[in-house]
PDB file of N, CA and C in Angstrom:
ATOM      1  N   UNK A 138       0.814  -1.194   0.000  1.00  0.00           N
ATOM      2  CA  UNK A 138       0.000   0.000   0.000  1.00  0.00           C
ATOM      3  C   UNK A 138       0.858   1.258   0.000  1.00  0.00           C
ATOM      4  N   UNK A 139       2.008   1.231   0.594  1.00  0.00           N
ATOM      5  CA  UNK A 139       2.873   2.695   0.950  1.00  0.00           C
ATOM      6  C   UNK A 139       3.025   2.524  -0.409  1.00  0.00           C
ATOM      7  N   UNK A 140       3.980   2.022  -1.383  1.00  0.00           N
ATOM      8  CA  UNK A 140       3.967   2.043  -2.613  1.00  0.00           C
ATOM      9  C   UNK A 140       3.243   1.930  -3.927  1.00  0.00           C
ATOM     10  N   UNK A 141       2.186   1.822  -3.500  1.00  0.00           N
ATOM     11  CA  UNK A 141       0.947   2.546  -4.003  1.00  0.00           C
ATOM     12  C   UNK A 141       0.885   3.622  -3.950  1.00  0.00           C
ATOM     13  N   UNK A 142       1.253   3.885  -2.795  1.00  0.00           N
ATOM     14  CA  UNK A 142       0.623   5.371  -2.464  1.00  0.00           C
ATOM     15  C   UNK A 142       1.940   6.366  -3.236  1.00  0.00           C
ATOM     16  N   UNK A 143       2.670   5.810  -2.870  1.00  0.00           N
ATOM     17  CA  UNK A 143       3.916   7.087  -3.076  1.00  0.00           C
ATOM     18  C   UNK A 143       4.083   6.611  -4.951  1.00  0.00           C
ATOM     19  N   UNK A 144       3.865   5.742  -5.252  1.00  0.00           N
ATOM     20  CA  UNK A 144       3.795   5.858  -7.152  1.00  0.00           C
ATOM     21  C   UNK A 144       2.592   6.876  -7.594  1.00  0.00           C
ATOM     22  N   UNK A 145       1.570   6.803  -6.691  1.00  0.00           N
ATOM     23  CA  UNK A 145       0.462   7.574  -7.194  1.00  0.00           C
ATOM     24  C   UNK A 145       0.887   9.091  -6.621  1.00  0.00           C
ATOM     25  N   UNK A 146       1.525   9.409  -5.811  1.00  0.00           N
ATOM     26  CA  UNK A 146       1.881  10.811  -5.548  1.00  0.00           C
ATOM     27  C   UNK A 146       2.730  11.335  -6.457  1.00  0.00           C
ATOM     28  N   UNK A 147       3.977  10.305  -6.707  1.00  0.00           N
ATOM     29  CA  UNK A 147       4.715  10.949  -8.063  1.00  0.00           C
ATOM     30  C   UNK A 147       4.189  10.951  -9.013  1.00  0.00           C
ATOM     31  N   UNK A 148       3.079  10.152  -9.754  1.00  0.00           N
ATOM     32  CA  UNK A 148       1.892  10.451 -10.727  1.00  0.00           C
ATOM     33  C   UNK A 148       1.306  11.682 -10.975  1.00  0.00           C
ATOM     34  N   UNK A 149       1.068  12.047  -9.714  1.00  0.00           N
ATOM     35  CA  UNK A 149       0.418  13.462  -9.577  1.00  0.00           C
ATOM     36  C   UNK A 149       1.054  14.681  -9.787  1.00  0.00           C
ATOM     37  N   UNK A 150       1.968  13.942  -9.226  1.00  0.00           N
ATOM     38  CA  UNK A 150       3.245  15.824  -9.400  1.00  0.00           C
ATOM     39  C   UNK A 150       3.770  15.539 -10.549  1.00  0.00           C
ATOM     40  N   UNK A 151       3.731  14.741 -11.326  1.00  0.00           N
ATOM     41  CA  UNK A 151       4.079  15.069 -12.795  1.00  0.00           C
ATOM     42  C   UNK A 151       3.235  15.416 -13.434  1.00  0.00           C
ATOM     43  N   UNK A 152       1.717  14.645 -13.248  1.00  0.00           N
ATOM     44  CA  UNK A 152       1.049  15.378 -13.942  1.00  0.00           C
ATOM     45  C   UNK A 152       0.550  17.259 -13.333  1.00  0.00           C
ATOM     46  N   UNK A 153       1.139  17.492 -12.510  1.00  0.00           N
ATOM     47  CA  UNK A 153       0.608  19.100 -12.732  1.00  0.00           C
ATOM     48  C   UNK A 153       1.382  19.327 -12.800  1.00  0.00           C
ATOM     49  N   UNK A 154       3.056  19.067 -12.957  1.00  0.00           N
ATOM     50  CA  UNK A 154       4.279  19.769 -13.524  1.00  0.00           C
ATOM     51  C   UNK A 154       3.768  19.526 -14.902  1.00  0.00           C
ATOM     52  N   UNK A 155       3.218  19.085 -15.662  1.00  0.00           N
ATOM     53  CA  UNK A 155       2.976  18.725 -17.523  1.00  0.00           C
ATOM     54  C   UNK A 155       1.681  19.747 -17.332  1.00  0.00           C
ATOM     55  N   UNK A 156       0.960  19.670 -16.623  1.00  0.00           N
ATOM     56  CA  UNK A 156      -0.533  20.568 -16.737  1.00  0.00           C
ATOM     57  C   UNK A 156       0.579  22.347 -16.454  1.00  0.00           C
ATOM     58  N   UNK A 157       1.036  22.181 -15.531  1.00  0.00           N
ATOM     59  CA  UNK A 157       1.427  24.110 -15.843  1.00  0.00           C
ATOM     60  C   UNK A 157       2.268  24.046 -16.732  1.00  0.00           C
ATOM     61  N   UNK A 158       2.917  23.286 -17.411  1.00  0.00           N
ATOM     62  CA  UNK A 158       3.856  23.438 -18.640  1.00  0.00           C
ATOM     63  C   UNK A 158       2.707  23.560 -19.559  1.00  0.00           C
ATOM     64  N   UNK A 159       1.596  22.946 -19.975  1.00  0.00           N
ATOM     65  CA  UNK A 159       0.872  23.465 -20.976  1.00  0.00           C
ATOM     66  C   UNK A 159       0.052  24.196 -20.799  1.00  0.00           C
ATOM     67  N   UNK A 160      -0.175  25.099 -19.653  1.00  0.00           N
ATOM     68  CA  UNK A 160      -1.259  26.509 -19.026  1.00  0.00           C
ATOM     69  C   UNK A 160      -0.289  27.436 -20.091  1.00  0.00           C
ATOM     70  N   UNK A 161       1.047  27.407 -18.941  1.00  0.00           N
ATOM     71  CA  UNK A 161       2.019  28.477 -19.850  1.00  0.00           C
ATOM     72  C   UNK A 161       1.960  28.352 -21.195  1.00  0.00           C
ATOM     73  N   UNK A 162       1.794  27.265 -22.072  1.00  0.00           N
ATOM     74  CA  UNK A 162       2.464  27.412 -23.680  1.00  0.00           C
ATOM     75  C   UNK A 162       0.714  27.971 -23.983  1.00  0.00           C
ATOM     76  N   UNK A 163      -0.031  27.424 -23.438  1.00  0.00           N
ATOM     77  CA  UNK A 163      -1.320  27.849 -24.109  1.00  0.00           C
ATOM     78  C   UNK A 163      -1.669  29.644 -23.966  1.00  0.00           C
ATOM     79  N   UNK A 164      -1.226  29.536 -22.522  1.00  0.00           N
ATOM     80  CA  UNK A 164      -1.171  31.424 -22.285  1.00  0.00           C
ATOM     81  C   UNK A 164      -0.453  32.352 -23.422  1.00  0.00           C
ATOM     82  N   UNK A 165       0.945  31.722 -23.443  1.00  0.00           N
ATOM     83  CA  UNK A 165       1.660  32.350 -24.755  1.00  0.00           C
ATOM     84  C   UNK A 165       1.220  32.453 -25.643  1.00  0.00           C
ATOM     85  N   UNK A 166       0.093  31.380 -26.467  1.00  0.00           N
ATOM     86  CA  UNK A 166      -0.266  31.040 -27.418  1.00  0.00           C
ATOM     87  C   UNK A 166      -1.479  31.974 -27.577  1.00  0.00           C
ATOM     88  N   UNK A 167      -2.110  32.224 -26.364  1.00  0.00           N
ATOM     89  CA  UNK A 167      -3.216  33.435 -26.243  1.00  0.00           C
ATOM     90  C   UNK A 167      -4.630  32.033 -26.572  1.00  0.00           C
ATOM     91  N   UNK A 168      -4.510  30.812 -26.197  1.00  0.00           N
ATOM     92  CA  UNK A 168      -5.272  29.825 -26.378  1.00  0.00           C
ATOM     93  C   UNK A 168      -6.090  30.010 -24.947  1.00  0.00           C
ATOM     94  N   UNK A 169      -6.923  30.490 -24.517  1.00  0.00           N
ATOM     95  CA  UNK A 169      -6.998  30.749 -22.636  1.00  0.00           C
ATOM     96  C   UNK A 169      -7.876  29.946 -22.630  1.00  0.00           C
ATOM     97  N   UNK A 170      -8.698  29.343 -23.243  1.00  0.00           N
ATOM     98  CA  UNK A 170      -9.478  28.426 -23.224  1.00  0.00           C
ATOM     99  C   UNK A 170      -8.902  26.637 -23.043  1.00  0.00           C
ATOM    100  N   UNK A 171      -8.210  26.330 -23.539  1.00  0.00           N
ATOM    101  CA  UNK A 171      -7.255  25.611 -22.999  1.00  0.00           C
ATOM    102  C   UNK A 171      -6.398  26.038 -21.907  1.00  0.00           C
ATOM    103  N   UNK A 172      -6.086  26.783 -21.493  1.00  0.00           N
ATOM    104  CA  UNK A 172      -5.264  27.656 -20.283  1.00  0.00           C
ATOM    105  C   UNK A 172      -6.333  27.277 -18.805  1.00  0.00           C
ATOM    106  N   UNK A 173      -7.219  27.622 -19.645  1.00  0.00           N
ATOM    107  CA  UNK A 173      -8.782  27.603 -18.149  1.00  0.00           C
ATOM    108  C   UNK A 173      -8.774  26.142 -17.760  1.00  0.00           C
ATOM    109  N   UNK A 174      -8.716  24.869 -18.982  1.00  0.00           N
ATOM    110  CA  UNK A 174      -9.117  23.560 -18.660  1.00  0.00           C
ATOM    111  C   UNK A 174      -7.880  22.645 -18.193  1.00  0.00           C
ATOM    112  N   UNK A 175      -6.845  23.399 -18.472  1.00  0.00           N
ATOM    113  CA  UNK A 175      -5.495  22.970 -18.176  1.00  0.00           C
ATOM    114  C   UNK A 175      -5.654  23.588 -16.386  1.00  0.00           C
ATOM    115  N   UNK A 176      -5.352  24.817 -15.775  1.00  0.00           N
ATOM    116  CA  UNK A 176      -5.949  25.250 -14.581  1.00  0.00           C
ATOM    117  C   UNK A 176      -6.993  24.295 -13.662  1.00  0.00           C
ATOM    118  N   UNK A 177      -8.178  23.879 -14.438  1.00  0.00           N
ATOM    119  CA  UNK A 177      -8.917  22.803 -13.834  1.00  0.00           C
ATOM    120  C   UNK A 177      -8.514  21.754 -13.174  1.00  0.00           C
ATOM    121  N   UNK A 178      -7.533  21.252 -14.583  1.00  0.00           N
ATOM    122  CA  UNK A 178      -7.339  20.045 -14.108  1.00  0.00           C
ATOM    123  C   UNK A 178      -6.022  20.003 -13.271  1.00  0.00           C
ATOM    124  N   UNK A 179      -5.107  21.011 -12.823  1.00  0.00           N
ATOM    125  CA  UNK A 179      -3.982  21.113 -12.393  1.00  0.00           C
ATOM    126  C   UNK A 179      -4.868  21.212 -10.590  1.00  0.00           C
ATOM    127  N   UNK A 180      -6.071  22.010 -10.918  1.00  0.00           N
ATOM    128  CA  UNK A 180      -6.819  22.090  -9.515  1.00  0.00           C
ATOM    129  C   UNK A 180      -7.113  20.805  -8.700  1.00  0.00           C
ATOM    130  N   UNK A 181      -7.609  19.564  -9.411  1.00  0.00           N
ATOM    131  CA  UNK A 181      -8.153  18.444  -9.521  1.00  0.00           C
ATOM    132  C   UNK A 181      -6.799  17.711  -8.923  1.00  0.00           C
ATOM    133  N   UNK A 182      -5.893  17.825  -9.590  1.00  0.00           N
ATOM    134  CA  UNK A 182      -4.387  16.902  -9.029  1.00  0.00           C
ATOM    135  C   UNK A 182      -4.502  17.665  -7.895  1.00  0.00           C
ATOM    136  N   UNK A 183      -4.082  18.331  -7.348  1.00  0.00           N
ATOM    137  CA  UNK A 183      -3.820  19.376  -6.463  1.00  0.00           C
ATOM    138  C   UNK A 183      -4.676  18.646  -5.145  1.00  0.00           C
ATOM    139  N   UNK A 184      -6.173  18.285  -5.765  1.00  0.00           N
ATOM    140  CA  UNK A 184      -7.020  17.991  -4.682  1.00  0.00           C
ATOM    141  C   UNK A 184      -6.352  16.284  -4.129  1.00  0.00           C
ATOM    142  N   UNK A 185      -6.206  15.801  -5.495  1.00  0.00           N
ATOM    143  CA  UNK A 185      -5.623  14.293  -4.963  1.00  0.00           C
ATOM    144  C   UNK A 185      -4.674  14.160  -4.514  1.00  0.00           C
ATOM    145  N   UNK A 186      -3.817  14.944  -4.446  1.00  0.00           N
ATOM    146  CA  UNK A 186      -2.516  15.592  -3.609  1.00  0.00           C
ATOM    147  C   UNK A 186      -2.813  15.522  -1.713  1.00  0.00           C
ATOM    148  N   UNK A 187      -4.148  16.782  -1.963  1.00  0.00           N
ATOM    149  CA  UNK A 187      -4.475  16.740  -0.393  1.00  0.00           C
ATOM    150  C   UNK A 187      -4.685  15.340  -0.115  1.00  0.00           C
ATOM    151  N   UNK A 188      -5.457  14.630  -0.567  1.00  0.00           N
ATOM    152  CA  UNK A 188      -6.169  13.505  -0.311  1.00  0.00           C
ATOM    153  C   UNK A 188      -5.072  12.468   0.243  1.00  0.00           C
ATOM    154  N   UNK A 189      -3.838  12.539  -0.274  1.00  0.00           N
ATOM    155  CA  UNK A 189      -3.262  11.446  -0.155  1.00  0.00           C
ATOM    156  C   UNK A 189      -1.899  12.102   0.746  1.00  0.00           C
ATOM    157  N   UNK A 190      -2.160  13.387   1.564  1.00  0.00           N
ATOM    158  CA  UNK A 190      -1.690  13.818   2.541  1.00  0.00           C
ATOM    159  C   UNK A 190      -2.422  13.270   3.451  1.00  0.00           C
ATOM    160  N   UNK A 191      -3.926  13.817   3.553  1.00  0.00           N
ATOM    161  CA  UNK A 191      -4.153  13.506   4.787  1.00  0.00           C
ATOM    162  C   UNK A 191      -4.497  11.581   4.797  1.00  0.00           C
ATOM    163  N   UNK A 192      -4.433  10.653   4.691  1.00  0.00           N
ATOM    164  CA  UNK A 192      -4.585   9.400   4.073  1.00  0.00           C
ATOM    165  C   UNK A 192      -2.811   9.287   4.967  1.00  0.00           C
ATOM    166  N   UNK A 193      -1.912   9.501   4.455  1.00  0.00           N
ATOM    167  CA  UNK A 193      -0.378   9.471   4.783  1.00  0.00           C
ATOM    168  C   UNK A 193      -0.771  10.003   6.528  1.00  0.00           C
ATOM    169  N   UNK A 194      -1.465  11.051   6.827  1.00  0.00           N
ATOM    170  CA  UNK A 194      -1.230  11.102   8.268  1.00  0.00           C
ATOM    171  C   UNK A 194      -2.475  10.441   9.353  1.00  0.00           C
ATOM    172  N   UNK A 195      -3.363   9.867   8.440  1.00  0.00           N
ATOM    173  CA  UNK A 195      -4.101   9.053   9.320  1.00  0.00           C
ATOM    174  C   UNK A 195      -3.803   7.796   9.813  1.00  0.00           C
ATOM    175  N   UNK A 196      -2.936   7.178   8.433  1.00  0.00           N
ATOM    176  CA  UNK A 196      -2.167   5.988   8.741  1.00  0.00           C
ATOM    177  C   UNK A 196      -0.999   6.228   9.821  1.00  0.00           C
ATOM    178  N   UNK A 197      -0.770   6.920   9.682  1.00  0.00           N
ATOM    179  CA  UNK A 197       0.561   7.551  10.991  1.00  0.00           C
ATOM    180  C   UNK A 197       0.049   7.473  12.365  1.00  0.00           C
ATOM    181  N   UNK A 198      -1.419   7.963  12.516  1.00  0.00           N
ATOM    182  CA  UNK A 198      -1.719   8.425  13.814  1.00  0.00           C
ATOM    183  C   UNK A 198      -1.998   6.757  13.677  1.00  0.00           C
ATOM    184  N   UNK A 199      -2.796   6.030  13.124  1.00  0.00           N
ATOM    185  CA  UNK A 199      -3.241   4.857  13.356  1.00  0.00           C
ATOM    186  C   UNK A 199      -1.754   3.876  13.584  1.00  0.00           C
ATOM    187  N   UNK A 200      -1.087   3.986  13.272  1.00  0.00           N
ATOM    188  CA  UNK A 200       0.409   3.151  13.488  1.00  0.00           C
ATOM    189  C   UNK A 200       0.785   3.419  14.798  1.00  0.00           C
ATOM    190  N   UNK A 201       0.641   4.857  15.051  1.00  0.00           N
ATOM    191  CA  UNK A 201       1.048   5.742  16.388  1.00  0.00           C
ATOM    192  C   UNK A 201       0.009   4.990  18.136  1.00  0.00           C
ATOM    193  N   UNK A 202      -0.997   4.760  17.288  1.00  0.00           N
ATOM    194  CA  UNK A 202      -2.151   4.014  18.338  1.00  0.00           C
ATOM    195  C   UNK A 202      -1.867   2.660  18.378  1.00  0.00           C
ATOM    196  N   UNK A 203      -1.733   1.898  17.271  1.00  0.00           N
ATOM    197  CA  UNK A 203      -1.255   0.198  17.164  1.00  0.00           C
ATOM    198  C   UNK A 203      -0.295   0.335  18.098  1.00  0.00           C
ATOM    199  N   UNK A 204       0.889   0.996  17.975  1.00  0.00           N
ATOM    200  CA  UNK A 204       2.402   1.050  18.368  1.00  0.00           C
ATOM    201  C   UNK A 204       1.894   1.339  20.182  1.00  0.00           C
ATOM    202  N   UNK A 205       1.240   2.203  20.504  1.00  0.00           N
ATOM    203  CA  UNK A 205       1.172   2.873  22.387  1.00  0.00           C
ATOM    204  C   UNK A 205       0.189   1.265  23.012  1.00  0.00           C
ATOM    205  N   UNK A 206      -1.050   0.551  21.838  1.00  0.00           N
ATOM    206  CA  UNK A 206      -1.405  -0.628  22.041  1.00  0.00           C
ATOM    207  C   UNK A 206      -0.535  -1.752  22.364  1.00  0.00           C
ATOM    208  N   UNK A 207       0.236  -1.795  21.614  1.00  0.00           N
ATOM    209  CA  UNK A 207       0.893  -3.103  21.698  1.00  0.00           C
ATOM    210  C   UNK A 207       2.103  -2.678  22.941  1.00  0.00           C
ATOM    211  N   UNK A 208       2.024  -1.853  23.187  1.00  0.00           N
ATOM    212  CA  UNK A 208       3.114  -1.502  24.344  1.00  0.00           C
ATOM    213  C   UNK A 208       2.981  -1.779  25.553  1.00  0.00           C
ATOM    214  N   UNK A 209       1.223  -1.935  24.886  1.00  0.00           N
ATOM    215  CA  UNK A 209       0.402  -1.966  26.772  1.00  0.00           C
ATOM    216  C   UNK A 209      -0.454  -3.543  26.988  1.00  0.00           C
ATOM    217  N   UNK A 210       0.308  -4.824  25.945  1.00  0.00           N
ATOM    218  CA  UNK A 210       0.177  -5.700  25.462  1.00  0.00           C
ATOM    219  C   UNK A 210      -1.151  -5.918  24.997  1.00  0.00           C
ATOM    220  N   UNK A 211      -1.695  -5.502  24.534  1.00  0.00           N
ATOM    221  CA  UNK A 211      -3.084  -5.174  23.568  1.00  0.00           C
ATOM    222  C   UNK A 211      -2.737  -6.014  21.930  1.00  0.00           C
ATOM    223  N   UNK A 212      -3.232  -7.001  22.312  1.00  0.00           N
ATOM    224  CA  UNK A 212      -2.836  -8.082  20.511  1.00  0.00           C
ATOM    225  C   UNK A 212      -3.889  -7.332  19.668  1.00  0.00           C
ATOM    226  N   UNK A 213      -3.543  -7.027  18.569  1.00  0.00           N
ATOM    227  CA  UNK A 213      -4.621  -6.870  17.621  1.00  0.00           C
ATOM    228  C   UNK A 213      -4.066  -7.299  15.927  1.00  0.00           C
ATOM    229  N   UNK A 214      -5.019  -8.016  15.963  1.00  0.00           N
ATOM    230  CA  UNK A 214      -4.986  -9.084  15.124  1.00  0.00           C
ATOM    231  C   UNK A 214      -4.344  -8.257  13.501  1.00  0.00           C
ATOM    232  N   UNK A 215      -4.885  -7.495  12.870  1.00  0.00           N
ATOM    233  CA  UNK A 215      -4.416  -6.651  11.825  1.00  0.00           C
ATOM    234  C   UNK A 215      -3.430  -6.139  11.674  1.00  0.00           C
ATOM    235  N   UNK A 216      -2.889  -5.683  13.091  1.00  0.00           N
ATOM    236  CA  UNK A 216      -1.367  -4.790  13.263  1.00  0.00           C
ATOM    237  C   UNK A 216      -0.126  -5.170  12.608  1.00  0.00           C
ATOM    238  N   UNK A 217      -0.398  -6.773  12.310  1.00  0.00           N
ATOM    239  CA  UNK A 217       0.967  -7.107  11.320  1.00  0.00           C
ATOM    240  C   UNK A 217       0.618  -7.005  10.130  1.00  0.00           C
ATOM    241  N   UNK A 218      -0.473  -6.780   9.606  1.00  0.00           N
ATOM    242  CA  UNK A 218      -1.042  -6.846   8.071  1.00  0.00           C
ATOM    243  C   UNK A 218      -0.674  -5.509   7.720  1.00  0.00           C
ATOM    244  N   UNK A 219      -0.868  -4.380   8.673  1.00  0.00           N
ATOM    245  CA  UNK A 219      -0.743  -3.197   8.696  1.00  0.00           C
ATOM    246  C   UNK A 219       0.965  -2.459   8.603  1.00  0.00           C
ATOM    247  N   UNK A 220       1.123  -2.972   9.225  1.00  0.00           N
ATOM    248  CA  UNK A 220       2.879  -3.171   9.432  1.00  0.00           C
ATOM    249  C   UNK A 220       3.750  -3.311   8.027  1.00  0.00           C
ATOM    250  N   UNK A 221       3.256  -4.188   7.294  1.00  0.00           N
ATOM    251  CA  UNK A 221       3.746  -4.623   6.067  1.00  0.00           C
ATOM    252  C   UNK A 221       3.425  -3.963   5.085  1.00  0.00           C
TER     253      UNK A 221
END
């Protein structure tokens, strides 16, 4: 899953490094209509960006709770599935 996650984050930041590379050529181009849908969709990555921030720190706090559990010998059955 972490590598899931982190292939799909570098997915993302390339695609809105390629989406503002073609805002700019379309701006130059005086194309703003493509400029606007290029913007959209650079908005859209942007959002799956957040998404897979906060996703990265829920799993943290949840590792952070497994981890203070198992300290206080609390078995839970998933924690190695999770782990991996």
């Amino acid at each position: 899953m972490l590598k899931k996650t982190l292939v799909e984050e570098i997915e993302h930041k390339n695609k809105a490094i390629m989406c503002i590379d073609y805002m700019l050529d379309a701006i130059f181009q005086k194309d703003y209509e493509t400029a606007a849908l290029e913007a959209k969709e650079f908005l859209f990555i942007v959002e799956k960006l957040q998404a897979i921030e906060v996703k990265k720190a829920r799993r943290a706090e949840l590792e952070q709770i497994i981890k203070e559990m198992q300290q206080l010998g609390i078995k839970i059955d998933f924690a190695a599935k999770l782990s991996s």
